[in-house]
Short mmCIF file of C-alpha atoms in Angstrom, two decimals:
data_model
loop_
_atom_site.label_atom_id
_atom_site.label_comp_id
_atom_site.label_asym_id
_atom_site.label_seq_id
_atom_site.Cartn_x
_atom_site.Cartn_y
_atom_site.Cartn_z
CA UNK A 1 145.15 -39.22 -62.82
CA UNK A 2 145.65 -36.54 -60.02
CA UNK A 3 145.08 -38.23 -56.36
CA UNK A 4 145.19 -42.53 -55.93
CA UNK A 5 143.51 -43.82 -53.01
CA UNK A 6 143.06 -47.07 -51.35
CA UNK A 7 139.49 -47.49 -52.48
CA UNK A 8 139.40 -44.86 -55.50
CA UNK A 9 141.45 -42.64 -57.74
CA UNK A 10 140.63 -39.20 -58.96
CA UNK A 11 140.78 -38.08 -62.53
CA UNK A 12 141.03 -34.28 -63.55
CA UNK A 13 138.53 -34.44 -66.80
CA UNK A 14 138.99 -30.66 -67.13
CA UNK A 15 135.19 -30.54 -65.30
CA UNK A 16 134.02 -28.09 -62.22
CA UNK A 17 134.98 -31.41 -60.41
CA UNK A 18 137.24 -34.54 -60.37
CA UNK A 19 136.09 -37.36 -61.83
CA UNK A 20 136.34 -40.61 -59.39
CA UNK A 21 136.83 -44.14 -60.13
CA UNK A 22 135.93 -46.54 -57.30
CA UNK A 23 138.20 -49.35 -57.13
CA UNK A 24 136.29 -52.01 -58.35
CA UNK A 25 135.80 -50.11 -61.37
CA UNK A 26 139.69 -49.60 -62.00
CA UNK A 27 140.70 -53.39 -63.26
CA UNK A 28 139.15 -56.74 -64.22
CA UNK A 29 141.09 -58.05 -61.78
CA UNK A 30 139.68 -59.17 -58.28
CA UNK A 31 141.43 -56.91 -55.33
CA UNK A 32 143.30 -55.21 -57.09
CA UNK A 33 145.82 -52.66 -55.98
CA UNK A 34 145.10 -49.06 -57.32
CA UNK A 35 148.91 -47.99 -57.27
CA UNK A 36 149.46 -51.18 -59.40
CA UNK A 37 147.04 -49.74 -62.20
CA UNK A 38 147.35 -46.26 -62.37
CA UNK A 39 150.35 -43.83 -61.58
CA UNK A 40 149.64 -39.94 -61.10
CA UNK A 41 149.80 -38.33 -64.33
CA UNK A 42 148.51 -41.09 -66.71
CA UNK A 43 146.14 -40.19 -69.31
CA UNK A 44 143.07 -42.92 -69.12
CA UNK A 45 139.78 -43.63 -70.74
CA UNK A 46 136.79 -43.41 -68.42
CA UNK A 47 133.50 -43.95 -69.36
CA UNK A 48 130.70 -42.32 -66.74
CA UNK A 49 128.65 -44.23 -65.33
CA UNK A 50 126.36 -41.56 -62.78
CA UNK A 51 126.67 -38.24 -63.09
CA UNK A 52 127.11 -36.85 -59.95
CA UNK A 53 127.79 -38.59 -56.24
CA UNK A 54 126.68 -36.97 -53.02
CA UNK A 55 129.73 -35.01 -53.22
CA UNK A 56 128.98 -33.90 -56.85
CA UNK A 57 131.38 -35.88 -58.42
CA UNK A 58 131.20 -37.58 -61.70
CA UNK A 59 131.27 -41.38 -60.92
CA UNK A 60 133.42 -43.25 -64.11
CA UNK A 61 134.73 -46.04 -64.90
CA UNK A 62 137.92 -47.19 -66.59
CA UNK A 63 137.12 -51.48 -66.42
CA UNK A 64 134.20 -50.31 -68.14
CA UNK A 65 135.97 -48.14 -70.93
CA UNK A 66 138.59 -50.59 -71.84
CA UNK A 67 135.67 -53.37 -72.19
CA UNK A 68 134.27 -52.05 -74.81
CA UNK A 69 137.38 -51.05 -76.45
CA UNK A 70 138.39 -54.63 -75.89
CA UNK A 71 134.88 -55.81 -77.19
CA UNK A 72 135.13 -54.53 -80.45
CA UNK A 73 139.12 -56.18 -80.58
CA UNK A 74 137.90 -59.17 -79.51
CA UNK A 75 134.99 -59.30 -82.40
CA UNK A 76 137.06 -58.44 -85.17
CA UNK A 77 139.50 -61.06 -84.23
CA UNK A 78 136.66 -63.77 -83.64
CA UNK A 79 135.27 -62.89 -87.17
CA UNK A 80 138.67 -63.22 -88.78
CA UNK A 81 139.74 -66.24 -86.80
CA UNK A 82 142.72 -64.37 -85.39
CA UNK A 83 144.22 -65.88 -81.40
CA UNK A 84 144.44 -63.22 -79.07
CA UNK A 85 146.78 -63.73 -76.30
CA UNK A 86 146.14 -62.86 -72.50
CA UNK A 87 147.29 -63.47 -68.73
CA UNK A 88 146.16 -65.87 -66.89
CA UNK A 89 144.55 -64.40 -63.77
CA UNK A 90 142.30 -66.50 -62.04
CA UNK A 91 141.64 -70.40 -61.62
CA UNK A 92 137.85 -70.97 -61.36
CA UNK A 93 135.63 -73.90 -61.32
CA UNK A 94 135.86 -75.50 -64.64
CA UNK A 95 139.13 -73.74 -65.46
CA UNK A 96 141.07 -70.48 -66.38
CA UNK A 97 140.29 -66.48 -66.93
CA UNK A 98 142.04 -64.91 -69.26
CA UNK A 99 142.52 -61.09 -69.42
CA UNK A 100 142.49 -59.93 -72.90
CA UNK A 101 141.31 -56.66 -72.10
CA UNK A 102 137.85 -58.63 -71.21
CA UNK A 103 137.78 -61.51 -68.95
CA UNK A 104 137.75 -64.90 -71.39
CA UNK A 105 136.81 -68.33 -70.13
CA UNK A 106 139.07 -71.22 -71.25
CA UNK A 107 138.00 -74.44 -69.77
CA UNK A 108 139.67 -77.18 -68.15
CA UNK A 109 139.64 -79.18 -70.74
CA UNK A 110 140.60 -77.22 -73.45
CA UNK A 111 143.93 -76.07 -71.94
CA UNK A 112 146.20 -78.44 -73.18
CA UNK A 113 145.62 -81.18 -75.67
CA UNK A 114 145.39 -83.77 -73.26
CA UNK A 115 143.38 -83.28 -69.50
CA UNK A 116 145.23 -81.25 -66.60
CA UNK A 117 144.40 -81.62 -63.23
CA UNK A 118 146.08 -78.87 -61.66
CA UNK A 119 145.46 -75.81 -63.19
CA UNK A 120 147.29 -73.39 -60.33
CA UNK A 121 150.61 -73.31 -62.55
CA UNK A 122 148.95 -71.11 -64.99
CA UNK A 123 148.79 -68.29 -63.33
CA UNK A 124 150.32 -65.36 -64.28
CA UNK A 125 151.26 -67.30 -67.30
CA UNK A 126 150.46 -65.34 -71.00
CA UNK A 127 148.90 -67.73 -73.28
CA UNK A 128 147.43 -67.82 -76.70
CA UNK A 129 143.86 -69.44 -77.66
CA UNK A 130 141.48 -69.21 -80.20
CA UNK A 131 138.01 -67.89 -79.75
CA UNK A 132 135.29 -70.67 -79.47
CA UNK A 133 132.07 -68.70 -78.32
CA UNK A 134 131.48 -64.78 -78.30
CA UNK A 135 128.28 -63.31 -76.73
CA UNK A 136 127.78 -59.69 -75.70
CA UNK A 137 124.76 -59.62 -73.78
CA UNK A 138 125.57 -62.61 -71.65
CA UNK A 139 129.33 -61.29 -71.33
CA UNK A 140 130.16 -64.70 -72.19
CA UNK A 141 133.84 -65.08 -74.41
CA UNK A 142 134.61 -68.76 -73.87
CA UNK A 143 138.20 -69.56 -75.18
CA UNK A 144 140.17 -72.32 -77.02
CA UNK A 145 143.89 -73.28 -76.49
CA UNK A 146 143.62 -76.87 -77.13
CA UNK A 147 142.48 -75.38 -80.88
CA UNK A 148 145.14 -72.99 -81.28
CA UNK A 149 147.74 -75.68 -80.42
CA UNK A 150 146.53 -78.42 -82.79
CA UNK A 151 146.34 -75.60 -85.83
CA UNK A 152 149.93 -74.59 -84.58
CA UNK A 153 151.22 -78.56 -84.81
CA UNK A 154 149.89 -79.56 -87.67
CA UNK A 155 151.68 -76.25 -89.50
CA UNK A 156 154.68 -77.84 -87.77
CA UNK A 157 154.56 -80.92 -88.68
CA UNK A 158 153.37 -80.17 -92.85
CA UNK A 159 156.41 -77.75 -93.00
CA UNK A 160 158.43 -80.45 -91.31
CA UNK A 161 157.28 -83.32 -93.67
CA UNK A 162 158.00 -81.36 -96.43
CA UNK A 163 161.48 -81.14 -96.00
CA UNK A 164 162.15 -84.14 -95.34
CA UNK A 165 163.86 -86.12 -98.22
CA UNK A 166 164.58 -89.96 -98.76
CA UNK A 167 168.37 -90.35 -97.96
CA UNK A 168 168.54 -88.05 -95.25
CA UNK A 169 170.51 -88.79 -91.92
CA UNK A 170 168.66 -87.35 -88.98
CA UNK A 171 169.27 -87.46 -85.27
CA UNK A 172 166.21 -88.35 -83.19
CA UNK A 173 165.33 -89.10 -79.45
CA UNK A 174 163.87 -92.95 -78.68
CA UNK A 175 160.05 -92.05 -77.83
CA UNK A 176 158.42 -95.08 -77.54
CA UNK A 177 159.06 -98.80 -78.13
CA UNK A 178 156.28 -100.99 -79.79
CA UNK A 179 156.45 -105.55 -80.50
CA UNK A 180 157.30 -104.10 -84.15
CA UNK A 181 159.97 -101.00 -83.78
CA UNK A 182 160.64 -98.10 -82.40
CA UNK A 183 159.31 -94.51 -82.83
CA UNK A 184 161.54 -91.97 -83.00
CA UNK A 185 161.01 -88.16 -82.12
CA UNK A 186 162.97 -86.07 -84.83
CA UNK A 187 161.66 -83.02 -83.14
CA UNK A 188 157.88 -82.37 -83.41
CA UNK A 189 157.25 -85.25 -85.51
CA UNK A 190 158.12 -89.32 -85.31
CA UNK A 191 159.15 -91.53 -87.29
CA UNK A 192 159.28 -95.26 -87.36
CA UNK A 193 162.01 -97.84 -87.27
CA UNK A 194 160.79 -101.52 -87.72
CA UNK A 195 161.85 -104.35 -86.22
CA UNK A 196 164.03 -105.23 -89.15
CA UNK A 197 165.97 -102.19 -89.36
CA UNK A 198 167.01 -101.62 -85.70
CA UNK A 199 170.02 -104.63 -86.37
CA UNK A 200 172.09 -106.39 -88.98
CA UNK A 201 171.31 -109.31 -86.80
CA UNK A 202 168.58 -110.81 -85.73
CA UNK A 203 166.36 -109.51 -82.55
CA UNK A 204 162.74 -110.82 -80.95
CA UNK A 205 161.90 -107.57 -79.46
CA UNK A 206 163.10 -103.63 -80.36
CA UNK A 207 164.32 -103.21 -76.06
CA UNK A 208 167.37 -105.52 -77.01
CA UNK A 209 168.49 -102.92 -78.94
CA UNK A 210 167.49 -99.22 -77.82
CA UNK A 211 165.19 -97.72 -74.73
CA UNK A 212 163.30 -94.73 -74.17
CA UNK A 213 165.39 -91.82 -74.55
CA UNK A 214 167.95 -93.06 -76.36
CA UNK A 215 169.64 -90.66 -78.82
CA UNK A 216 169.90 -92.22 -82.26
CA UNK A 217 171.13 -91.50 -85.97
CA UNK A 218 168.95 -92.97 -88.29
CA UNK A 219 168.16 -92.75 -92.40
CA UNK A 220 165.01 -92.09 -94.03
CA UNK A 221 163.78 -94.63 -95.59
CA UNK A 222 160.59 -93.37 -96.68
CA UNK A 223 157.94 -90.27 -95.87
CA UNK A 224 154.27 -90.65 -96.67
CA UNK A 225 152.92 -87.42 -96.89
CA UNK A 226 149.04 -88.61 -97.18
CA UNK A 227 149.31 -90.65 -94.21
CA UNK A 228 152.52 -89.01 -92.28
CA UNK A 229 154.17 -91.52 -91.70
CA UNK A 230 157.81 -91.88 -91.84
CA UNK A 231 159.89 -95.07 -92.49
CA UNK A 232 162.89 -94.75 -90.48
#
């Protein structure tokens, strides 16, 4: 990079003349800021797009170079069933755009595991989400984090289960309160406490004894791996 401009930057590609990138060629990204891209001396990729402008300049791209760098990433990954991770840079309608290199599409609805409505917070935020749909000639990469967070809970929760033993005195955090218990968040993963174990003495309903929120010791009475559940 030799000379950045408002609207364009000029590369020295050891041609009779610069190369020039126009600035929606630079960067994904809608209005973008050259200055924020490039700095004067950086070696880039360009790939050329016209050979010469009315000024004789070679017209190239760098957006255009890193796409199908980014391409080939991105299909690798999709065939192994690899996450990629990106930026979130725009909200549009029906949900996010990711850069990974390429702009991805996660909807609305598979943001989070349950609906959001406002999806403004996300921006600028780097998430990670599994490929869904891949498809060069529409330039169509539709993204999954709803996916890549169930895969990551349920490797939570196995690992979790498996360690824990009949006997064992754990500390937990009230979640929810039910006519026959209490469940019981022991981080990631809850457990159950009927009825009959909340008191030595007798009680009609589990809120005479604990509320949401409550931080609580309890024993494990029993883990069913099968079904995970755990007695509590």
């Amino acid at each position: 990079v030799v000379k950045i401009e408002h609207d364009e930057v000029l590369v020295d590609i050891g041609f009779k003349s610069e190369g020039v990138i126009p600035v929606r060629e630079l960067s994904i990204r809608k209005d973008a800021n050259p200055a924020d891209i490039v700095a004067l001396g950086d070696p880039i990729e360009a790939l050329v797009l016209q050979k010469e402008d009315k000024d004789g300049r070679l017209v190239l791209s760098k957006k255009r170079a890193e796409y199908e760098r980014a391409w080939n990433r991105i299909e690798e990954k999709f065939n192994s069933g690899e996450n990629v991770e990106g930026e979130v840079i725009e909200v549009v309608k029906g949900g996010l755009i990711l850069d990974i290199g390429l702009r991805g599409f996660l909807p609305a609805s598979l943001v989070e595991m349950r609906r959001v409505r406002d999806l403004s917070p996300y921006i600028g935020q780097k998430i990670k989400a599994k490929i869904l749909e891949l498809d060069k000639n529409r330039n169509n990469v539709v993204l999954s984090r709803r996916q890549y967070l169930e895969e990551t809970q349920s490797e939570v929760r196995e690992t979790f289960l498996s360690q824990l033993k009949k006997g064992q005195i754990r500390e937990g955090v009230v979640s929810s309160i039910v006519n026959f218990g209490a469940f019981v968040d022991l981080g990631g993963v809850d457990g159950l406490i009927h009825v009959s174990e909340l008191s030595w003495k007798h009680i009609d309903h589990p809120s005479e004894v604990v509320k949401v929120g409550d931080k609580v010791t309890v024993e494990v009475l029993d883990v069913d791996l099968d079904r995970e559940r755990i007695s509590l």
